[in-house]
PDB file of C-alpha atoms in Angstrom:
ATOM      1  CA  UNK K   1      20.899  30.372   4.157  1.00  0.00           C
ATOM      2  CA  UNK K   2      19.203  29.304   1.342  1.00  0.00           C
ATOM      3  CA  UNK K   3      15.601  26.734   2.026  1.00  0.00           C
ATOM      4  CA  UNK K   4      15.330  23.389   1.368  1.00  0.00           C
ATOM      5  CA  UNK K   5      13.248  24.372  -1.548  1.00  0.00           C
ATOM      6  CA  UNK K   6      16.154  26.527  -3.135  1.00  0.00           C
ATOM      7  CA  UNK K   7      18.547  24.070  -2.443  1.00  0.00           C
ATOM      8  CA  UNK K   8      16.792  21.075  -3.833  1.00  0.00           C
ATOM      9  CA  UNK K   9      16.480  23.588  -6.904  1.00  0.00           C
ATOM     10  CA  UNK K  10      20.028  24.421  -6.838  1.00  0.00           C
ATOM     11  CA  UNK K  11      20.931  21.001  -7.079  1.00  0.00           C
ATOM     12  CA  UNK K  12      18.654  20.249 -10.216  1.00  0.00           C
ATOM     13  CA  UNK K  13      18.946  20.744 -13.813  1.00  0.00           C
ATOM     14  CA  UNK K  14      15.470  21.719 -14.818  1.00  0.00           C
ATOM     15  CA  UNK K  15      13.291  23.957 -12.764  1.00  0.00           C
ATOM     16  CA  UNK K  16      10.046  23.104 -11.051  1.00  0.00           C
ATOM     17  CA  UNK K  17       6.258  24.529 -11.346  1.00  0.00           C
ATOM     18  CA  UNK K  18       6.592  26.875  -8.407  1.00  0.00           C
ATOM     19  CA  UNK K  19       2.886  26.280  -7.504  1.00  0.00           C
ATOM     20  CA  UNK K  20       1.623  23.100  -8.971  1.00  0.00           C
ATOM     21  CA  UNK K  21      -2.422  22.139  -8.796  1.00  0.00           C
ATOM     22  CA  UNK K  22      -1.403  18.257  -8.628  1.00  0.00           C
ATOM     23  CA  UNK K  23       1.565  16.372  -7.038  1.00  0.00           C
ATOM     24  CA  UNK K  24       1.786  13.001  -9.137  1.00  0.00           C
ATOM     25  CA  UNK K  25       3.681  10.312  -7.740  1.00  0.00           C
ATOM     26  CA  UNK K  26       3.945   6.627  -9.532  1.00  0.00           C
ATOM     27  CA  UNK K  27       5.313   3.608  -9.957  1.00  0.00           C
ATOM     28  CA  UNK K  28       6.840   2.198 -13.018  1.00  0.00           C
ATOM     29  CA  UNK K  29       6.159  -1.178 -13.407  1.00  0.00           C
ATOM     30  CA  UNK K  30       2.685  -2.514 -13.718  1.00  0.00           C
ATOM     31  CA  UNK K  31       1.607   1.304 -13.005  1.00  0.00           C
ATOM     32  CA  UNK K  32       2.650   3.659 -14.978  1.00  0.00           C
ATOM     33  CA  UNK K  33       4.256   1.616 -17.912  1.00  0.00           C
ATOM     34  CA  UNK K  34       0.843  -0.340 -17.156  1.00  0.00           C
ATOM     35  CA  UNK K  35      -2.326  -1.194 -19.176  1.00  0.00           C
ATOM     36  CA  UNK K  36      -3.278  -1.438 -22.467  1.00  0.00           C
ATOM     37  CA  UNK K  37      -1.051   0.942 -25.174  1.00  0.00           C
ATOM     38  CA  UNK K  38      -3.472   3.162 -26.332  1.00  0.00           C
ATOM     39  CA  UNK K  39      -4.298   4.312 -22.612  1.00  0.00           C
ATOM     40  CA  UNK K  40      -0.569   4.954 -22.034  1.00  0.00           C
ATOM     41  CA  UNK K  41      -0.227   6.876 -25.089  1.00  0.00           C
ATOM     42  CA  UNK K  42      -3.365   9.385 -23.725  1.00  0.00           C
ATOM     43  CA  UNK K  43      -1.908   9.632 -20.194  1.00  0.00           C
ATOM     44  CA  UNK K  44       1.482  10.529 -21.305  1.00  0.00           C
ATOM     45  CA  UNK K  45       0.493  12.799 -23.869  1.00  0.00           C
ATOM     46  CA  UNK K  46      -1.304  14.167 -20.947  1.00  0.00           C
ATOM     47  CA  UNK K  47       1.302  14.559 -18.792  1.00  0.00           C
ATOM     48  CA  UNK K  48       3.575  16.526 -21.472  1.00  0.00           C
ATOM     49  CA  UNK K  49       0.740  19.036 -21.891  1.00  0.00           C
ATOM     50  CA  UNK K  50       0.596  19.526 -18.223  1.00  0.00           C
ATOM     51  CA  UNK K  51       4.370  20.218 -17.303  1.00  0.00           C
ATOM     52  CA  UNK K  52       3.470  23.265 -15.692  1.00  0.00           C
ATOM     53  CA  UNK K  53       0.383  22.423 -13.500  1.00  0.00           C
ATOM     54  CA  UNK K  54       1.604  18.843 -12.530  1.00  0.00           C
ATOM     55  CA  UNK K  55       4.921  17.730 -10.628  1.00  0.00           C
ATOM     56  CA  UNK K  56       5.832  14.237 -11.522  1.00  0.00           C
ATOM     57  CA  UNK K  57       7.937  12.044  -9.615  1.00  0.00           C
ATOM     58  CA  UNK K  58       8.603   8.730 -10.574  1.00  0.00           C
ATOM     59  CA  UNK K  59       8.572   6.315  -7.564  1.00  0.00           C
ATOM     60  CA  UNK K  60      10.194   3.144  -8.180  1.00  0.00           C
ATOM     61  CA  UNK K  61      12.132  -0.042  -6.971  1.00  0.00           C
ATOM     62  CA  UNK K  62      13.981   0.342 -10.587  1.00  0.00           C
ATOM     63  CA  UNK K  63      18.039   1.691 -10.063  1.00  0.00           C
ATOM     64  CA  UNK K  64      18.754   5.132 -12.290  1.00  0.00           C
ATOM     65  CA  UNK K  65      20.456   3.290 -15.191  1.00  0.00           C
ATOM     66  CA  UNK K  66      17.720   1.273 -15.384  1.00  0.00           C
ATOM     67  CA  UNK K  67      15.036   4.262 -15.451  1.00  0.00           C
ATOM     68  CA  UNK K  68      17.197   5.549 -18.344  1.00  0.00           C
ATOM     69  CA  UNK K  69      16.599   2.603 -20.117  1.00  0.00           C
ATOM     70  CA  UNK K  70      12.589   2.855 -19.604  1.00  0.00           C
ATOM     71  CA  UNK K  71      12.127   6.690 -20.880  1.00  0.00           C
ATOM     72  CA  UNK K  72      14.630   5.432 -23.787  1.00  0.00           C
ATOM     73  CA  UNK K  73      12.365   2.160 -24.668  1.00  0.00           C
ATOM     74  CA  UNK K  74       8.866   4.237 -24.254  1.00  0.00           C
ATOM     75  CA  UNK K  75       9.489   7.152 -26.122  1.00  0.00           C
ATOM     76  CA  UNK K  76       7.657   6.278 -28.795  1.00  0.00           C
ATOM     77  CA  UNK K  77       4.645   6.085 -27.482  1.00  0.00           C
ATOM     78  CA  UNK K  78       5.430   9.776 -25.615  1.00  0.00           C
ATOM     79  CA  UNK K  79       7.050   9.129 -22.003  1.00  0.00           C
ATOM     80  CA  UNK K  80       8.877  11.877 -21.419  1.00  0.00           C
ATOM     81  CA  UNK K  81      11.403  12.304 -18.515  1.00  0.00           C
ATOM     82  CA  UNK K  82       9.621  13.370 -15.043  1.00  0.00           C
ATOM     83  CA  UNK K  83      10.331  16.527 -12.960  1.00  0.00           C
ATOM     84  CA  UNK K  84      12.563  14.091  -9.844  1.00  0.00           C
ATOM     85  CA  UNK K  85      12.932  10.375  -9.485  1.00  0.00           C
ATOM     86  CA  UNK K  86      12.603   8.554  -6.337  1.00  0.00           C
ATOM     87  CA  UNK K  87      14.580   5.053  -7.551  1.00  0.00           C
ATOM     88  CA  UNK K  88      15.732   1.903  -5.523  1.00  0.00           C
ATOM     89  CA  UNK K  89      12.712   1.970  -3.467  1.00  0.00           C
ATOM     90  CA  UNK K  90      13.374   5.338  -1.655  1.00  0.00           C
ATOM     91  CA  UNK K  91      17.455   4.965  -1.514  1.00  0.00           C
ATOM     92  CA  UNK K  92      17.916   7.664  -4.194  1.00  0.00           C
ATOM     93  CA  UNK K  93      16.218  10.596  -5.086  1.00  0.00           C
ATOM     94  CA  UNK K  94      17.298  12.067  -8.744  1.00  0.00           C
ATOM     95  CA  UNK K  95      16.769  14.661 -11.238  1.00  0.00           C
ATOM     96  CA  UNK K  96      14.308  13.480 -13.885  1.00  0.00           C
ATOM     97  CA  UNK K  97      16.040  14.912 -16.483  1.00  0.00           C
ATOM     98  CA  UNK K  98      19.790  14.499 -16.244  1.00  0.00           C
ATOM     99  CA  UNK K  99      18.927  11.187 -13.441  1.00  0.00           C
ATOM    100  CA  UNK K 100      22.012  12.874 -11.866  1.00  0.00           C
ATOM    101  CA  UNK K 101      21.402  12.104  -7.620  1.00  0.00           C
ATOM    102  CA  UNK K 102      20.248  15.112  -5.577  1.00  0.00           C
ATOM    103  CA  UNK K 103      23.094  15.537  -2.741  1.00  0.00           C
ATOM    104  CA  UNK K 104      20.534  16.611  -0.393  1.00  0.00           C
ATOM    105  CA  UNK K 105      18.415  13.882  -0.267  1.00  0.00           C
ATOM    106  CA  UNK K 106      20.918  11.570  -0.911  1.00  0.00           C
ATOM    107  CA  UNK K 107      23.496  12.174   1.263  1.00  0.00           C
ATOM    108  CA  UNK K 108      21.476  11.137   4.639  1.00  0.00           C
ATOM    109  CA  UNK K 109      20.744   7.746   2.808  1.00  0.00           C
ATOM    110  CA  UNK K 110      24.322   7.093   2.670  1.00  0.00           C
ATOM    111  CA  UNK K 111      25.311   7.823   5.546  1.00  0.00           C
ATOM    112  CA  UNK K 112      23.046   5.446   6.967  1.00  0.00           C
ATOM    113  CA  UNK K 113      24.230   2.813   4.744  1.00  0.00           C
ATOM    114  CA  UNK K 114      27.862   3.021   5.246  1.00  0.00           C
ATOM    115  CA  UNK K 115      29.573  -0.234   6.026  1.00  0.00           C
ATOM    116  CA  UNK K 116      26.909  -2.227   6.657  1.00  0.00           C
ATOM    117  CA  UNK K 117      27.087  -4.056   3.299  1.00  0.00           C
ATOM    118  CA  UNK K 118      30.224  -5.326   5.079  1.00  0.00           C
ATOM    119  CA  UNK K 119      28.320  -7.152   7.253  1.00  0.00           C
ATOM    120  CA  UNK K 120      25.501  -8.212   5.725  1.00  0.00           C
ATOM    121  CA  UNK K 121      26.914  -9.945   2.439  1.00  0.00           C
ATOM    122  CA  UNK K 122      28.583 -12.716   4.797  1.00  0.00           C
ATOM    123  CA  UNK K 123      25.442 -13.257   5.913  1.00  0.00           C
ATOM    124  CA  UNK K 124      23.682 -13.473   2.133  1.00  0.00           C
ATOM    125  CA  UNK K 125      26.207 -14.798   0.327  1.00  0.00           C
ATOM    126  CA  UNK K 126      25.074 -18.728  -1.216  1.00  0.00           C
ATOM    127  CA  UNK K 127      21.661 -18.547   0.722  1.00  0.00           C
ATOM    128  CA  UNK K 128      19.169 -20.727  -1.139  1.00  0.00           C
ATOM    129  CA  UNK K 129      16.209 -18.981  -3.345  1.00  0.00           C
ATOM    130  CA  UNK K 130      18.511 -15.590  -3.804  1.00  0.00           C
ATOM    131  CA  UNK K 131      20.332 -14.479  -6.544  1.00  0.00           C
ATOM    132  CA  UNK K 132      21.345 -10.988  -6.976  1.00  0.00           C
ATOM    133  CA  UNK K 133      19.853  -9.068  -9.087  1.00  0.00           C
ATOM    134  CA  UNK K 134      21.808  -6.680 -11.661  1.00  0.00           C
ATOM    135  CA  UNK K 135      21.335  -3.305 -10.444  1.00  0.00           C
ATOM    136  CA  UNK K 136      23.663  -0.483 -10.277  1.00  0.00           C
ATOM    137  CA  UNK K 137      22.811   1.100  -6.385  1.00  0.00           C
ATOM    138  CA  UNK K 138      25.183   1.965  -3.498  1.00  0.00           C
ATOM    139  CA  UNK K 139      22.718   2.248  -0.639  1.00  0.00           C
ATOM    140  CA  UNK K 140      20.510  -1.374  -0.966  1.00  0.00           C
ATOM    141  CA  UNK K 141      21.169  -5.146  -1.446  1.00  0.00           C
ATOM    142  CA  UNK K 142      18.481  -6.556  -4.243  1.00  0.00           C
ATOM    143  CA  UNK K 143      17.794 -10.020  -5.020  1.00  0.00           C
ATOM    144  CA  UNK K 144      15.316 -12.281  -7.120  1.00  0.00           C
ATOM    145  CA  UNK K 145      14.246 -14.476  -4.806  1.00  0.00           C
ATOM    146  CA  UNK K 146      12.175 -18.059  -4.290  1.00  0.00           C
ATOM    147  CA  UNK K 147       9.949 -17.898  -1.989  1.00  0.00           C
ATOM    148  CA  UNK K 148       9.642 -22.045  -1.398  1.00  0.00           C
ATOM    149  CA  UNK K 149      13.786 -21.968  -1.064  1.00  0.00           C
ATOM    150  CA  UNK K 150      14.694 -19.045   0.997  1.00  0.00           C
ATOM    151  CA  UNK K 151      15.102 -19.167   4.550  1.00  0.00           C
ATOM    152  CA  UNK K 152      12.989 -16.350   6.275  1.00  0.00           C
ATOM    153  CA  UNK K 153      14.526 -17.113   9.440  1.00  0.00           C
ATOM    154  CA  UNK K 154      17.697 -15.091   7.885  1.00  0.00           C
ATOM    155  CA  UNK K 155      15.489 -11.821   7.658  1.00  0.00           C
ATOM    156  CA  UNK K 156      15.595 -11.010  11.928  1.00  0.00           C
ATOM    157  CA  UNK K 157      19.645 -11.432  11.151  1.00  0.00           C
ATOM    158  CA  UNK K 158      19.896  -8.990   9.081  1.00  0.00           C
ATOM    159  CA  UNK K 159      17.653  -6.250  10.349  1.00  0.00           C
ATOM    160  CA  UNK K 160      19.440  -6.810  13.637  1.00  0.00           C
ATOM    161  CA  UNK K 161      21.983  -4.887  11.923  1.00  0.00           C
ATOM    162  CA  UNK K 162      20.266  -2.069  10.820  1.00  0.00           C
ATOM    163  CA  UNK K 163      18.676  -2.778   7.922  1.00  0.00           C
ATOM    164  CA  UNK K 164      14.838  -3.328   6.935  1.00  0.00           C
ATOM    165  CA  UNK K 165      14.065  -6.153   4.522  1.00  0.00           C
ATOM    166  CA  UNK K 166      11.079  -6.193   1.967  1.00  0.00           C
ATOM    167  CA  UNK K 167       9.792  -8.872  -0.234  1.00  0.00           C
ATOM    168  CA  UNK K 168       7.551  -7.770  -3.102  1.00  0.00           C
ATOM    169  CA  UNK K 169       5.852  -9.085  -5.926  1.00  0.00           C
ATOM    170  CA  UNK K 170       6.639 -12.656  -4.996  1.00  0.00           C
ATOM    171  CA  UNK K 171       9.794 -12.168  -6.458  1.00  0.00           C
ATOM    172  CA  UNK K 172      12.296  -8.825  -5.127  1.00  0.00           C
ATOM    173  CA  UNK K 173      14.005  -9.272  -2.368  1.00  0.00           C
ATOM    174  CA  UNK K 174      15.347  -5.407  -1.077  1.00  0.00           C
ATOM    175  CA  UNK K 175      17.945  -5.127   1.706  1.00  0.00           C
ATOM    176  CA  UNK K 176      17.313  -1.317   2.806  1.00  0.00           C
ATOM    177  CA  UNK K 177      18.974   1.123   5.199  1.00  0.00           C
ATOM    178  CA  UNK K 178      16.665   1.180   8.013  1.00  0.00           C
ATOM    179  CA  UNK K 179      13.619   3.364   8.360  1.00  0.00           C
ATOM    180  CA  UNK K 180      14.414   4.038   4.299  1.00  0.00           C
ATOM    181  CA  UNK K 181      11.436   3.733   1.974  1.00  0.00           C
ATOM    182  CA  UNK K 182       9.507   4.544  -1.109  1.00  0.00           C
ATOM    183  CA  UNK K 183       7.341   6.539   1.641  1.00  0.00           C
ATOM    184  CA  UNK K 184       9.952   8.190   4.129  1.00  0.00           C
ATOM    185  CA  UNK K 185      11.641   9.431   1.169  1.00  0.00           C
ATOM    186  CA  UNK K 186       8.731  10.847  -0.400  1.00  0.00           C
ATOM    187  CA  UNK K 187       7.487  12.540   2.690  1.00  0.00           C
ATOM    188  CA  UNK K 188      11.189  14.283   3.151  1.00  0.00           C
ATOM    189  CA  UNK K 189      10.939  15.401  -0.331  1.00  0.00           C
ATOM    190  CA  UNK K 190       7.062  16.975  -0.128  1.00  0.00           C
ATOM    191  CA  UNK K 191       8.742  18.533   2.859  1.00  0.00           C
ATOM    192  CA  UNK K 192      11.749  20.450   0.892  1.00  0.00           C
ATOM    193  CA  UNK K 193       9.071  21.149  -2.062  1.00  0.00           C
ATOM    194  CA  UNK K 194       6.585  23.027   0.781  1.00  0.00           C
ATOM    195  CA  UNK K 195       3.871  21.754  -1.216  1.00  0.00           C
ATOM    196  CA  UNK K 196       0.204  20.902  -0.066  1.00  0.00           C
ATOM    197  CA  UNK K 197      -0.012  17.545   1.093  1.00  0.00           C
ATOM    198  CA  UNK K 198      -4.158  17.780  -0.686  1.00  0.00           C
ATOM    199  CA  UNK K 199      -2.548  17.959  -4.048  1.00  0.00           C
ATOM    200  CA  UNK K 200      -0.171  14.933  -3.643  1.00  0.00           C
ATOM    201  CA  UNK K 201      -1.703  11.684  -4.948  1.00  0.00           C
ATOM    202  CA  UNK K 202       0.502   8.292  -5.471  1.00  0.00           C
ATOM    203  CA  UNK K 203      -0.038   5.341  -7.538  1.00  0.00           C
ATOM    204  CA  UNK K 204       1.236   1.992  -7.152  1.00  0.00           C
ATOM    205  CA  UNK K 205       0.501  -1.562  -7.507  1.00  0.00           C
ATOM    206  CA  UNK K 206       3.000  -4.382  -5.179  1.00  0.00           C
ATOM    207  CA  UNK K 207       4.224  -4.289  -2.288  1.00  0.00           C
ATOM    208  CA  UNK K 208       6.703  -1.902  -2.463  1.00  0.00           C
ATOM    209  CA  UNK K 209       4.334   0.380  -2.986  1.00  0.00           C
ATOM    210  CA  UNK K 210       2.973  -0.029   0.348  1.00  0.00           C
ATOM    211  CA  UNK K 211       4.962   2.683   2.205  1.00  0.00           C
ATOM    212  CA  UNK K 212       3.779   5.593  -0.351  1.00  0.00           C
ATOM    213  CA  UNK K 213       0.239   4.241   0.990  1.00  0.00           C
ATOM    214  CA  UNK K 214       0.957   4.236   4.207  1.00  0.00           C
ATOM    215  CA  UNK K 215       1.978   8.000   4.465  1.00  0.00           C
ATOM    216  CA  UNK K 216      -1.357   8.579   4.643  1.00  0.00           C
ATOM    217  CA  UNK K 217      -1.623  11.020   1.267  1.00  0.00           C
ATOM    218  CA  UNK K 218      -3.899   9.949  -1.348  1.00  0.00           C
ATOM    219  CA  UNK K 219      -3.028   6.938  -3.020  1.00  0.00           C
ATOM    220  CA  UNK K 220      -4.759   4.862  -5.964  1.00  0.00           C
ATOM    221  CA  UNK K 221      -4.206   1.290  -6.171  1.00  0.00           C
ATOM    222  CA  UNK K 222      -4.436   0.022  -9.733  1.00  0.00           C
ATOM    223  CA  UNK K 223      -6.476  -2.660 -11.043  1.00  0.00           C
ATOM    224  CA  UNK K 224      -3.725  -4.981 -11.724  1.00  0.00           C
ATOM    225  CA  UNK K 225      -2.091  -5.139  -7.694  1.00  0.00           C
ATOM    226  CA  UNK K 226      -0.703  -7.829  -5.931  1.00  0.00           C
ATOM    227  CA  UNK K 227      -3.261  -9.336  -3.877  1.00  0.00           C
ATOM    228  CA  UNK K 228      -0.871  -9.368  -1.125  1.00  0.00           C
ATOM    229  CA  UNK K 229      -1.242  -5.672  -1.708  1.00  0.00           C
ATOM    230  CA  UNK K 230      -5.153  -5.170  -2.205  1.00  0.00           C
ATOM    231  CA  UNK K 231      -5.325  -7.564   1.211  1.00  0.00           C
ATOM    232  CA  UNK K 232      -3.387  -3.967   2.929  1.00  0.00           C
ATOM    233  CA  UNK K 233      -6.753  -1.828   1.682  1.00  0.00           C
ATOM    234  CA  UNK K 234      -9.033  -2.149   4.799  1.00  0.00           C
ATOM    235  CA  UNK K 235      -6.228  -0.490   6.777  1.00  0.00           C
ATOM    236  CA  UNK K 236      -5.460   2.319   4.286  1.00  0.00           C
ATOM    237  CA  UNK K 237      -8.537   4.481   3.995  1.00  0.00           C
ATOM    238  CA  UNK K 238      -6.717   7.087   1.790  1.00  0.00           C
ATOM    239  CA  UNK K 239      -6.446   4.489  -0.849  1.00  0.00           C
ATOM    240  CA  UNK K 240      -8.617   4.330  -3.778  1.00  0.00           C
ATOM    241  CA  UNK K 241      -8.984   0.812  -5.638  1.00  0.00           C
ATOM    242  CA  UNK K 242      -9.224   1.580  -8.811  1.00  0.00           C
ATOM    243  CA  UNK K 243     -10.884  -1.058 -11.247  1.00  0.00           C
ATOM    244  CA  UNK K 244      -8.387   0.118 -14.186  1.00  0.00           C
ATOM    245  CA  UNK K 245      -5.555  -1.092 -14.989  1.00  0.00           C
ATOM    246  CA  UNK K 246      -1.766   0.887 -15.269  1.00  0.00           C
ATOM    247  CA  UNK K 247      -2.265   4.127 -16.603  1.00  0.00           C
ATOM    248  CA  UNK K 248      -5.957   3.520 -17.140  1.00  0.00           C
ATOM    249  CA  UNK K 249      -6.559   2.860 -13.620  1.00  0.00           C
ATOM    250  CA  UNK K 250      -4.177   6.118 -12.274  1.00  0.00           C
ATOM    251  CA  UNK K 251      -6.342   8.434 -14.390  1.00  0.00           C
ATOM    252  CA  UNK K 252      -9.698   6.677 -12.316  1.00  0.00           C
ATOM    253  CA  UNK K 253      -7.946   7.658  -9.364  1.00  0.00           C
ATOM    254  CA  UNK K 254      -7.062  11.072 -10.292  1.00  0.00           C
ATOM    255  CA  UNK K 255     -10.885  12.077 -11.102  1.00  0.00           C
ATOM    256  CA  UNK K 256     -11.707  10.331  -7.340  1.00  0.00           C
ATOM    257  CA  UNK K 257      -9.815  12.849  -5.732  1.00  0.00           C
ATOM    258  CA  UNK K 258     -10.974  15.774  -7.818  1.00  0.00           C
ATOM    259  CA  UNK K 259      -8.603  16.036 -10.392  1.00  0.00           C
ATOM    260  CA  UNK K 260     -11.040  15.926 -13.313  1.00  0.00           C
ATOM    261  CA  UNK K 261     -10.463  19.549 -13.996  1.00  0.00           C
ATOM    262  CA  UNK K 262      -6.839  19.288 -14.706  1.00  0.00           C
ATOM    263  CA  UNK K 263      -8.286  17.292 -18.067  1.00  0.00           C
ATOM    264  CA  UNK K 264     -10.179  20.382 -19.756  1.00  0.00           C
TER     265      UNK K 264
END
């Protein structure tokens, strides 16, 4: 019976550093595709040089298709494709370079969220201060929403039926399978890569991010987060704050933890 690890290899289309010195999770937006150009170009070019001594995941609230469009738009300025993708804020986990789903990781999700869009969309349909936002997932409900028009009372409905609701940035509104986050899924797939939780570090910046912190692994919060998110800090002491911005402030928080090295 093969591992976890040789299944979740099996099931890819590129293989993985068998032993890598750093574990790099981030977000997309306002992380990694943060901060000024020039310190985007040096952290990517960066991260292509180190392909074989870093794992990167992408961990984002962005749907596959969507991703695809990102590494398309950036490649200019040198983003290249990550080792796995974590997308829809933990509902699917993906090859980086095909963005084809991973059956083991995905699988569980969906069987969680089986017919309980059924039952919720009655309950969202013409709400005020929600409109639905065009993404291309099976396993969440997303939404822009306003905050001054939407009726929070409607949140303890829904998650009486299973499901967890999350408001970020002011403006995303997520309808999630249960107990299914950027941080629950993350943890399950550190578990299936049997890699050293010390050389894990995660990088976000809104609320969605909160869950990665919350795992307890090292975490850098960028310059540029939400305030509702830098008001989370005093509970999360794994979290660096960096004073950086995007990129910028994820390479701060990588030479924090002791990742200097990994630069010479």
């Amino acid at each position: 019976m093969p591992s976890p690890r040789q299944q979740l290899q099996q099931q890819l289309s590129v293989s993985l550093p068998q032993h890598p010195e750093l574990v790099l999770v981030t977000d997309l937006d306002g992380t990694l595709l943060g901060g000024a150009t020039p310190a985007r170009r040096g952290f990517y070019r960066w991260l292509a040089q180190q392909r074989e001594r870093v794992l990167h995941v992408f961990c984002t609230g962005r749907d596959l298709t969507s991703i695809a469009r990102v590494l398309q738009a950036d490649e200019p300025i040198g983003l290249a494709a990550p080792h796995l993708v974590i997308g829809d804020v933990g509902c699917t986990v993906a090859c980086g370079a095909s963005l084809l789903p991973v059956p083991l990781a995905v699988d569980p999700i969906e069987a969680r969220w089986r017919g309980l869009p059924q039952r919720l969309l009655p309950l969202l349909e013409a709400q005020p201060g929600l409109s639905p936002q065009p993404v291309h997932s099976s396993r969440r409900l997303a939404y822009m929403v306003d905050l001054e028009q939407f009726d929070h009372g409607l949140i303890p409905q829904l998650e009486a039926h299973g499901v967890d609701c999350l408001i970020s940035d002011s403006q995303y509104f997520d309808v999630l399978p249960a107990g299914v986050n950027k941080g629950s899924t993350l943890l399950s797939l550190l578990r299936w890569l049997e890699v050293d939780p010390a050389t894990v570090v995660t990088a976000g910046d809104s609320l969605n991010d909160l869950a990665m912190f919350e795992t307890g692994l090292n975490g850098v919060m960028v310059g540029n987060a939400e305030p509702d998110l830098v008001a989370q800090l005093p509970r999360l002491p794994s979290v660096y704050q960096a004073r950086g911005e995007g990129c910028a402030g994820i390479a701060e928080g990588l030479r924090h933890f002791g990742f200097a090295h990994l630069w010479d």
